[in-house]
Tab-separated table of C-alpha atoms in Angstrom:
chain	number	residue	atom	x	y	z
Q	19	MET	CA	-37.133	-82.766	99.105
Q	20	GLY	CA	-37.601	-79.081	98.603
Q	21	ALA	CA	-35.972	-76.578	95.943
Q	22	ARG	CA	-32.158	-76.422	95.298
Q	23	PHE	CA	-30.166	-73.445	94.924
Q	24	GLY	CA	-27.046	-72.809	93.203
Q	25	VAL	CA	-24.691	-70.752	90.946
Q	26	ALA	CA	-23.956	-70.615	87.209
Q	27	GLY	CA	-20.156	-70.502	86.958
Q	28	ASN	CA	-18.012	-69.132	89.615
Q	29	SER	CA	-18.906	-65.961	91.517
Q	30	ASP	CA	-16.212	-63.101	92.167
Q	31	THR	CA	-15.946	-64.229	95.838
Q	32	TYR	CA	-14.961	-67.717	94.887
Q	33	THR	CA	-12.321	-66.767	92.205
Q	34	SER	CA	-10.750	-63.921	94.571
Q	35	THR	CA	-10.658	-65.839	97.659
Q	36	VAL	CA	-10.689	-69.516	96.839
Q	37	SER	CA	-9.505	-70.548	93.425
Q	38	LYS	CA	-9.455	-69.865	89.793
Q	39	SER	CA	-10.159	-73.519	89.225
Q	40	SER	CA	-13.671	-74.901	89.259
Q	41	ALA	CA	-12.467	-78.132	90.950
Q	42	LYS	CA	-12.765	-76.587	94.538
Q	43	ALA	CA	-16.133	-75.029	93.738
Q	44	PRO	CA	-18.327	-78.060	94.889
Q	45	ALA	CA	-16.870	-78.231	98.382
Q	46	TRP	CA	-16.999	-74.370	98.637
Q	47	LEU	CA	-20.543	-74.050	97.668
Q	48	LYS	CA	-21.570	-76.840	100.192
Q	49	SER	CA	-19.755	-74.726	102.878
Q	50	ILE	CA	-21.725	-71.723	102.336
Q	51	GLY	CA	-24.969	-73.627	102.356
Q	52	LEU	CA	-25.706	-74.145	98.502
Q	53	ASP	CA	-26.363	-77.446	96.830
Q	54	ALA	CA	-26.206	-76.958	92.943
Q	55	TYR	CA	-23.724	-75.838	90.482
Q	56	GLU	CA	-24.101	-75.246	86.700
Q	57	TYR	CA	-20.938	-75.647	84.751
Q	58	GLN	CA	-20.706	-73.202	82.043
Q	59	CYS	CA	-19.871	-74.044	78.499
Q	60	GLY	CA	-21.387	-70.887	76.892
Q	61	LYS	CA	-18.535	-70.128	74.677
Q	62	GLY	CA	-17.869	-73.629	73.628
Q	63	VAL	CA	-17.329	-77.148	75.191
Q	64	HIS	CA	-13.563	-77.034	75.874
Q	65	VAL	CA	-13.162	-78.600	79.182
Q	66	GLY	CA	-10.873	-81.741	79.590
Q	67	GLU	CA	-12.167	-85.055	80.668
Q	68	ALA	CA	-9.663	-85.320	83.652
Q	69	THR	CA	-10.995	-81.937	84.807
Q	70	ALA	CA	-14.640	-82.815	84.435
Q	71	LEU	CA	-14.262	-86.070	86.088
Q	72	GLN	CA	-12.550	-84.465	89.118
Q	73	ILE	CA	-15.286	-81.692	89.359
Q	74	GLY	CA	-17.826	-84.432	89.117
Q	75	LYS	CA	-16.252	-86.647	91.870
Q	76	ASN	CA	-15.988	-83.439	93.991
Q	77	ALA	CA	-19.547	-82.743	93.574
Q	78	GLN	CA	-20.779	-85.994	94.478
Q	79	GLU	CA	-18.828	-86.050	97.615
Q	80	ALA	CA	-20.295	-82.696	98.480
Q	81	GLY	CA	-23.841	-83.454	97.658
Q	82	ILE	CA	-23.847	-80.931	95.047
Q	83	SER	CA	-26.367	-81.262	92.085
Q	84	MET	CA	-24.743	-80.661	88.636
Q	85	SER	CA	-25.959	-79.224	85.648
Q	86	LEU	CA	-24.292	-77.925	82.422
Q	87	HIS	CA	-25.057	-74.920	80.159
Q	88	ALA	CA	-24.497	-75.777	76.528
Q	89	PRO	CA	-22.876	-73.155	74.088
Q	90	TYR	CA	-24.758	-69.752	73.900
Q	91	PHE	CA	-24.640	-69.766	70.021
Q	92	ILE	CA	-26.936	-72.788	69.565
Q	93	ASN	CA	-29.900	-71.928	67.355
Q	94	LEU	CA	-32.637	-74.598	67.066
Q	95	ALA	CA	-34.299	-72.510	64.683
Q	96	ASN	CA	-31.914	-72.379	61.866
Q	97	PRO	CA	-33.158	-74.600	58.988
Q	98	ASP	CA	-29.682	-75.144	57.285
Q	99	PRO	CA	-28.652	-78.630	57.404
Q	100	GLU	CA	-24.981	-77.642	58.094
Q	101	SER	CA	-26.046	-75.456	60.951
Q	102	LEU	CA	-28.209	-78.421	62.282
Q	103	GLU	CA	-25.059	-80.678	62.161
Q	104	LYS	CA	-23.024	-78.204	64.164
Q	105	THR	CA	-25.710	-77.976	66.569
Q	106	VAL	CA	-26.006	-81.592	66.986
Q	107	GLY	CA	-22.230	-81.753	67.672
Q	108	TYR	CA	-22.334	-78.761	70.232
Q	109	ILE	CA	-25.098	-80.519	72.301
Q	110	THR	CA	-23.684	-83.965	72.050
Q	111	SER	CA	-20.364	-82.665	73.178
Q	112	ALA	CA	-22.130	-81.000	76.056
Q	113	CYS	CA	-23.911	-84.255	76.995
Q	114	HIS	CA	-20.382	-85.942	76.993
Q	115	VAL	CA	-19.177	-83.497	79.547
Q	116	ALA	CA	-22.249	-83.537	81.456
Q	117	ASP	CA	-21.898	-87.322	81.645
Q	118	LEU	CA	-18.319	-86.956	83.088
Q	119	LEU	CA	-19.646	-84.155	85.604
Q	120	GLY	CA	-22.476	-86.358	86.730
Q	121	ALA	CA	-24.885	-83.964	85.550
Q	122	GLU	CA	-28.263	-84.994	84.303
Q	123	ARG	CA	-29.386	-81.705	82.823
Q	124	VAL	CA	-28.015	-79.687	79.959
Q	125	VAL	CA	-29.572	-76.175	79.381
Q	126	VAL	CA	-29.957	-75.279	75.670
Q	127	HIS	CA	-30.874	-71.813	74.055
Q	128	SER	CA	-33.897	-71.905	71.814
Q	129	GLY	CA	-32.644	-69.761	69.006
Q	130	ALA	CA	-33.253	-66.619	66.990
Q	131	LEU	CA	-36.145	-65.820	64.770
Q	132	MET	CA	-34.045	-64.941	61.643
Q	133	LYS	CA	-36.558	-62.776	60.166
Q	134	ARG	CA	-39.233	-65.463	60.439
Q	135	THR	CA	-42.491	-65.499	62.160
Q	136	ARG	CA	-42.423	-67.036	65.733
Q	137	ARG	CA	-44.624	-69.995	64.339
Q	138	GLU	CA	-42.285	-70.726	61.609
Q	139	ALA	CA	-39.232	-70.525	63.875
Q	140	LEU	CA	-40.810	-72.737	66.370
Q	141	ASP	CA	-41.666	-75.358	63.671
Q	142	ILE	CA	-38.088	-75.481	62.735
Q	143	ALA	CA	-36.828	-75.825	66.392
Q	144	LEU	CA	-39.202	-78.795	66.933
Q	145	ARG	CA	-37.812	-80.692	63.927
Q	146	SER	CA	-34.349	-79.736	65.106
Q	147	MET	CA	-35.030	-80.979	68.478
Q	148	LYS	CA	-36.437	-84.339	67.306
Q	149	GLU	CA	-33.340	-84.998	65.406
Q	150	ILE	CA	-31.030	-83.932	68.311
Q	151	LEU	CA	-32.958	-86.429	70.486
Q	152	CYS	CA	-32.354	-89.100	68.026
Q	153	ARG	CA	-28.692	-88.476	67.879
Q	154	CYS	CA	-28.421	-88.148	71.633
Q	155	ASP	CA	-29.978	-91.762	71.931
Q	156	ASP	CA	-27.691	-93.114	69.351
Q	157	MET	CA	-24.778	-91.853	71.108
Q	158	GLY	CA	-25.876	-93.025	74.503
Q	159	TYR	CA	-27.047	-89.789	75.935
Q	160	GLY	CA	-30.780	-90.740	76.360
Q	161	HIS	CA	-30.451	-90.346	80.071
Q	162	ILE	CA	-29.429	-86.750	79.906
Q	163	HIS	CA	-32.394	-84.203	80.374
Q	164	LEU	CA	-32.060	-81.401	77.694
Q	165	CYS	CA	-33.609	-78.157	79.137
Q	166	PRO	CA	-34.798	-75.599	76.481
Q	167	GLU	CA	-34.389	-72.184	78.176
Q	168	THR	CA	-36.784	-69.201	78.087
Q	169	MET	CA	-35.038	-66.233	76.552
Q	170	GLY	CA	-34.851	-62.535	77.294
Q	171	LYS	CA	-34.440	-60.597	74.055
Q	172	ILE	CA	-37.905	-59.946	72.212
Q	173	ASN	CA	-36.551	-61.057	68.854
Q	174	GLN	CA	-35.569	-64.586	70.149
Q	175	LEU	CA	-37.216	-67.691	70.267
Q	176	GLY	CA	-38.026	-68.926	73.792
Q	177	ASP	CA	-41.192	-67.411	75.399
Q	178	LEU	CA	-42.826	-69.588	78.085
Q	179	ASP	CA	-45.307	-71.131	75.609
Q	180	GLU	CA	-42.738	-71.858	73.130
Q	181	VAL	CA	-40.285	-73.779	75.456
Q	182	LEU	CA	-43.088	-75.662	76.796
Q	183	GLU	CA	-44.222	-76.755	73.244
Q	184	LEU	CA	-40.755	-77.897	72.634
Q	185	CYS	CA	-40.842	-79.842	76.190
Q	186	THR	CA	-44.020	-81.718	74.842
Q	187	LEU	CA	-41.838	-83.500	72.336
Q	188	ASP	CA	-40.442	-86.015	74.919
Q	189	GLU	CA	-40.792	-86.586	78.489
Q	190	ARG	CA	-37.112	-86.152	79.062
Q	191	LEU	CA	-37.116	-82.640	78.085
Q	192	ILE	CA	-37.248	-80.202	81.095
Q	193	SER	CA	-38.244	-76.687	80.707
Q	194	CYS	CA	-35.444	-74.015	81.932
Q	195	ILE	CA	-37.548	-71.231	83.122
Q	196	ASP	CA	-35.447	-68.061	83.313
Q	197	PHE	CA	-37.661	-65.820	85.207
Q	198	GLY	CA	-35.404	-62.804	84.735
Q	199	HIS	CA	-35.375	-63.336	81.061
Q	200	LEU	CA	-39.151	-63.505	80.923
Q	201	TYR	CA	-39.335	-60.343	83.092
Q	202	ALA	CA	-36.956	-58.586	80.549
Q	203	ARG	CA	-38.866	-59.749	77.372
Q	204	SER	CA	-42.312	-58.786	78.937
Q	205	LEU	CA	-40.671	-55.279	79.707
Q	206	GLY	CA	-41.358	-55.827	83.410
Q	207	GLU	CA	-44.933	-57.280	83.201
Q	208	LEU	CA	-44.042	-60.795	84.242
Q	209	GLU	CA	-43.452	-60.311	87.950
Q	210	GLY	CA	-45.291	-60.402	91.080
Q	211	GLU	CA	-47.708	-62.860	92.783
Q	212	GLU	CA	-50.253	-63.123	89.937
Q	213	ALA	CA	-47.662	-63.559	87.275
Q	214	CYS	CA	-45.827	-66.263	88.912
Q	215	GLU	CA	-49.067	-68.264	89.746
Q	216	ARG	CA	-50.123	-67.795	86.174
Q	217	MET	CA	-46.665	-69.066	84.769
Q	218	LEU	CA	-46.280	-72.030	87.079
Q	219	ASN	CA	-50.176	-73.141	86.306
Q	220	ARG	CA	-49.252	-72.909	82.718
Q	221	VAL	CA	-46.204	-75.279	83.157
Q	222	GLU	CA	-48.407	-77.642	85.029
Q	223	GLU	CA	-51.171	-77.568	82.525
Q	224	VAL	CA	-48.674	-78.462	79.488
Q	225	LEU	CA	-46.266	-80.702	81.264
Q	226	GLY	CA	-48.199	-82.267	84.113
Q	227	GLY	CA	-47.461	-82.081	87.732
Q	228	GLU	CA	-44.688	-84.355	88.079
Q	229	ARG	CA	-42.359	-82.874	85.421
Q	230	ALA	CA	-43.471	-79.278	86.348
Q	231	SER	CA	-42.572	-79.783	89.899
Q	232	GLN	CA	-39.075	-80.510	89.084
Q	233	PHE	CA	-38.452	-77.544	86.452
Q	234	HIS	CA	-34.954	-76.088	86.070
Q	235	SER	CA	-34.646	-72.432	86.455
Q	236	HIS	CA	-32.285	-69.411	85.947
Q	237	PHE	CA	-32.795	-66.476	88.060
Q	238	SER	CA	-31.205	-62.911	88.314
Q	239	HIS	CA	-32.249	-59.459	88.055
Q	240	ILE	CA	-32.032	-57.993	84.518
Q	241	GLU	CA	-31.746	-54.511	83.003
Q	242	TYR	CA	-34.015	-54.274	79.772
Q	243	THR	CA	-34.676	-51.762	76.971
Q	244	PRO	CA	-37.907	-50.977	75.594
Q	245	LYS	CA	-37.270	-52.180	72.278
Q	246	GLY	CA	-35.109	-55.166	72.643
Q	247	GLY	CA	-35.918	-56.699	76.011
Q	248	GLU	CA	-32.944	-57.987	77.996
Q	249	HIS	CA	-29.791	-55.840	78.031
Q	250	ARG	CA	-27.735	-57.203	81.003
Q	251	HIS	CA	-27.680	-59.219	84.210
Q	252	VAL	CA	-27.188	-57.151	87.225
Q	253	CYS	CA	-26.861	-58.033	90.969
Q	254	PHE	CA	-29.537	-58.001	93.495
Q	255	ARG	CA	-27.958	-55.065	95.220
Q	256	ASP	CA	-28.612	-52.978	92.067
Q	257	GLY	CA	-32.108	-52.342	93.524
Q	258	VAL	CA	-33.476	-50.980	90.386
Q	259	TRP	CA	-34.332	-53.961	88.105
Q	260	GLY	CA	-36.501	-57.015	88.827
Q	261	PRO	CA	-38.062	-59.521	88.929
Q	262	ASP	CA	-38.609	-60.120	92.740
Q	263	PHE	CA	-37.910	-63.603	93.935
Q	264	THR	CA	-40.245	-63.589	96.937
Q	265	PRO	CA	-43.540	-64.072	94.871
Q	266	LEU	CA	-42.172	-66.972	93.105
Q	267	ALA	CA	-40.490	-68.523	96.333
Q	268	GLN	CA	-44.035	-68.423	97.868
Q	269	ALA	CA	-45.745	-70.049	94.897
Q	270	VAL	CA	-43.226	-72.854	94.837
Q	271	ALA	CA	-43.298	-73.565	98.522
Q	272	ARG	CA	-47.112	-73.385	98.425
Q	273	ARG	CA	-47.211	-76.049	95.799
Q	274	GLY	CA	-44.386	-78.226	97.497
Q	275	TRP	CA	-42.353	-78.308	94.239
Q	276	SER	CA	-38.787	-79.260	94.090
Q	277	PRO	CA	-37.058	-77.130	91.355
Q	278	THR	CA	-33.542	-76.287	90.916
Q	279	PHE	CA	-32.576	-72.475	90.762
Q	280	ILE	CA	-29.459	-71.389	89.444
Q	281	CYS	CA	-28.500	-67.746	90.203
Q	282	GLU	CA	-27.125	-65.952	87.176
Q	283	SER	CA	-26.256	-62.537	88.908
Q	284	ALA	CA	-23.287	-60.622	87.505
Q	285	GLY	CA	-20.580	-61.821	89.631
Q	286	THR	CA	-22.399	-61.971	92.901
Q	287	GLN	CA	-24.225	-65.227	92.139
Q	288	SER	CA	-23.185	-66.963	95.298
Q	289	GLU	CA	-24.395	-64.214	97.536
Q	290	ASP	CA	-27.634	-63.635	95.604
Q	291	ALA	CA	-28.318	-67.535	95.482
Q	292	LEU	CA	-28.099	-67.674	99.449
Q	293	GLU	CA	-30.503	-64.765	99.726
Q	294	MET	CA	-32.766	-66.674	97.433
Q	295	LYS	CA	-32.590	-69.693	99.553
Q	296	GLN	CA	-33.208	-67.733	102.619
Q	297	ILE	CA	-36.300	-66.302	101.200
Q	298	TYR	CA	-37.529	-69.817	100.111
Q	299	LEU	CA	-36.869	-71.285	103.494
Q	300	ALA	CA	-38.692	-68.538	105.185
Q	301	GLN	CA	-41.762	-69.484	102.983
Q	302	THR	CA	-41.484	-73.019	103.856
Q	303	SER	CA	-41.457	-72.332	107.486
Q	304	LYS	CA	-44.837	-70.555	107.715
């Protein structure tokens, strides 16, 4: 069915010309040629049920694929039992809203190292994810795909291999590959044709062809610093920072995969998502 393209939250163009409310976003996204929308709960799950149901209804009518971003402050690598309980609450609340939205994917941050080795932090995150999956099952959210995300700061858990190892716990886990984050944490090394092929090959090697072909993705250009990695998201028109989307589009089109690309540009996500879609369609027509 090909790749889907959409936005994280509402772009400046939408909020300035259409509405401050997200309810009209699905129809507007369809009108400009996009087909995916990631609802943002990064600062907490605060949306009301009536609002979520209305957005979900509008998305279904417009043929817009929905996903949801869980709170940013989730840390799977925190071993504290009280912290884990809070994390379970954040994620199950996110799953509840996702269900109302008709979204089957919830993006989850991997967490911070907290002065631990990467292996120690990942082992804690694996235990946390197992508990989260059990609790999601108990609460009737077993149909929701959790999507651990690759992270952009060097001191965060969540390079590609770490996210893929998390995803080996259960078939319902789908990797959220943020190519801007990987570019930033590698200080610009992970971009270009060879890097894209290597990353996608690795996803297929670990998760198998079917799950790999349907990966979830965030994409934007990201400014980084030599010591920390990710500094801030920028717009495509910035022209200084990467990564370039064309090699990734070429690799995905060549494989015939059907990922969902969510653009996280700073304010211009609708314009940049359309540019991404045009680049991809140019590759599929070759």
